[in-house]
One Martini backbone bead per residue (centre of mass of N, CA, C, O) as a GRO file, in nm:
protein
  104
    1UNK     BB    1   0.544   0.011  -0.937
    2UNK     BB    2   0.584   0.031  -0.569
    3UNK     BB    3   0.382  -0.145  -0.354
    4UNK     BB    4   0.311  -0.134  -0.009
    5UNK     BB    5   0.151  -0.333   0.209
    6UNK     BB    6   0.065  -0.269   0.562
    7UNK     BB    7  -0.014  -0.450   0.896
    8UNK     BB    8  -0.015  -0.644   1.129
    9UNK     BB    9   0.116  -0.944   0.979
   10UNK     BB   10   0.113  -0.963   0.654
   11UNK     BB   11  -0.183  -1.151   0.598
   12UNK     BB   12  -0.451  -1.007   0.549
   13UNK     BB   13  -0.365  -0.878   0.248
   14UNK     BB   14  -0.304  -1.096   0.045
   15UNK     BB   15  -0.548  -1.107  -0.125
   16UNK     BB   16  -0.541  -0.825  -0.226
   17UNK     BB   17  -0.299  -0.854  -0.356
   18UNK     BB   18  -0.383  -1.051  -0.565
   19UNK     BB   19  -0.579  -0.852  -0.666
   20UNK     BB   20  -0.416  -0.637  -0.773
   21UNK     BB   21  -0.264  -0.775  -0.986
   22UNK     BB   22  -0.466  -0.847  -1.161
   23UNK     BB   23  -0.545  -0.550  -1.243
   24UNK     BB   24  -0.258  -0.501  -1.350
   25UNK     BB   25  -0.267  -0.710  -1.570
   26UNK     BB   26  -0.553  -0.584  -1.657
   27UNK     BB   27  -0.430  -0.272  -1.757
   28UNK     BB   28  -0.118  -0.262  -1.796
   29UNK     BB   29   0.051  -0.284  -1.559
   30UNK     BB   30   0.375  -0.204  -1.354
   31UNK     BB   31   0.352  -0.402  -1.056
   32UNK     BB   32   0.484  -0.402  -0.695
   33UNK     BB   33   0.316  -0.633  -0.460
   34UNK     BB   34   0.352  -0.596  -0.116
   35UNK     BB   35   0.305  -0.766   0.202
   36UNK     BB   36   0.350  -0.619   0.567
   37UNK     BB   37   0.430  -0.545   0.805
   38UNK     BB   38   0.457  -0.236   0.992
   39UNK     BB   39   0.757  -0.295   1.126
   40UNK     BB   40   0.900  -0.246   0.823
   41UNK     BB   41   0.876   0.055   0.742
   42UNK     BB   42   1.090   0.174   0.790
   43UNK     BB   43   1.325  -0.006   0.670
   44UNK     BB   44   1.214   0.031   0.369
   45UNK     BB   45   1.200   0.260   0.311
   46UNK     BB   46   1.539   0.336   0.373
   47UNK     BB   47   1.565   0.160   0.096
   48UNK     BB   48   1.382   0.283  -0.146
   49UNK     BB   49   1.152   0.056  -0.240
   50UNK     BB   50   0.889   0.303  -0.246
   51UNK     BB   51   0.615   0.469  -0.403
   52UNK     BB   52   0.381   0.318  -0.210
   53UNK     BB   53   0.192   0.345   0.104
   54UNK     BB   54  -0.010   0.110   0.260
   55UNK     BB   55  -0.275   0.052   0.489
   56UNK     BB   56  -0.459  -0.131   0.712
   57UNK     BB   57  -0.698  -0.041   0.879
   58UNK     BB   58  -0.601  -0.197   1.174
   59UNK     BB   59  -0.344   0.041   1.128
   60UNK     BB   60  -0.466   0.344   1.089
   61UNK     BB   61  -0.330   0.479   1.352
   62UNK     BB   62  -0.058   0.464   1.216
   63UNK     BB   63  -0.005   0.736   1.015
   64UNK     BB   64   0.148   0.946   1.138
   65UNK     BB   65   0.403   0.764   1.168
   66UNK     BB   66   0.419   0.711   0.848
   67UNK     BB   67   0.437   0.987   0.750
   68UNK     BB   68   0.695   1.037   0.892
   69UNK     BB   69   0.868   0.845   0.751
   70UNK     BB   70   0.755   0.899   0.440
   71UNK     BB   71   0.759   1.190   0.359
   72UNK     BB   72   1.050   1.296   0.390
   73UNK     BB   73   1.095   1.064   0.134
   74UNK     BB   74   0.837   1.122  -0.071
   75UNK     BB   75   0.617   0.898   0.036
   76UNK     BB   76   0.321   0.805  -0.015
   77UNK     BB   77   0.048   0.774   0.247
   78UNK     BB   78  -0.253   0.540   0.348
   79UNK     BB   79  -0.558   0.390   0.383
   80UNK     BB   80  -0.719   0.170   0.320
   81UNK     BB   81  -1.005   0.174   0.270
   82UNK     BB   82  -1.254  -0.030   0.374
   83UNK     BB   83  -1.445  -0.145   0.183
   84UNK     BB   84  -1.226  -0.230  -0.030
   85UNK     BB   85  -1.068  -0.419   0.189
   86UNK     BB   86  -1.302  -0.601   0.250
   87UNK     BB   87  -1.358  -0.659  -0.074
   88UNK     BB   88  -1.134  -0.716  -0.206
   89UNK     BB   89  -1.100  -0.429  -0.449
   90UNK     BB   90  -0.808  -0.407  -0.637
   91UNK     BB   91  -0.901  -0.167  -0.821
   92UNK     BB   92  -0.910   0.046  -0.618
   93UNK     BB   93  -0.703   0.022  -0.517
   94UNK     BB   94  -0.499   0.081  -0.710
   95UNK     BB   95  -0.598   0.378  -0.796
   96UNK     BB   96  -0.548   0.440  -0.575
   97UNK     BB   97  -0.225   0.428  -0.535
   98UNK     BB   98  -0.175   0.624  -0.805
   99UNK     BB   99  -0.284   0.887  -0.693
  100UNK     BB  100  -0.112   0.936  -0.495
  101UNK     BB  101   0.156   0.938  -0.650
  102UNK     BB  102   0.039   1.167  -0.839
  103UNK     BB  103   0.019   1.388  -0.589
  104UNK     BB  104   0.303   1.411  -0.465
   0.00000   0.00000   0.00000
């Protein structure tokens, strides 16, 4: 699974992102995770190589935005919980990102 997280300049998300992988290594899921800033997602998108976009808080406000970008082509797109994402608590993020994905 290729989970892709966005924020203001991607580098808020990094403890995150790391906290991701190991939660990822700690149940034996295949996940490629990485942050990247927001204006990527269009980009990014467009390259195909994207099964889940997740928001960092911060950037909350342009969901909509994401959506539009995402939704055409398949991709589940939501903002990472605060909580979750404050106490940079990689298991919770990552089952998130799983269940998007599943849902969509």
């Amino acid at each position: 699974m290729v989970i892709r997280l966005f924020c203001a300049a991607g580098m808020s998300t990094s403890l995150l992102v790391t906290k991701m992988q190991e939660a990822a290594k700690e149940k034996g899921k295949e996940a490629d995770i990485a942050a990247f800033p927001i204006q990527d997602l269009d980009r990014m998108v467009e390259a195909g190589d994207i099964d889940v976009a997740l928001l960092g808080p911060q950037v909350g406000f342009q969901l909509e935005k994401a959506k539009s970008i995402c939704t055409p082509k398949g991709i589940p797109v939501d903002v990472i919980p605060m909580a979750d994402y404050g106490m940079c608590n990689g298991m919770n993020v990552l089952k998130f990102a799983y269940k998007l994905a599943k849902n969509k």
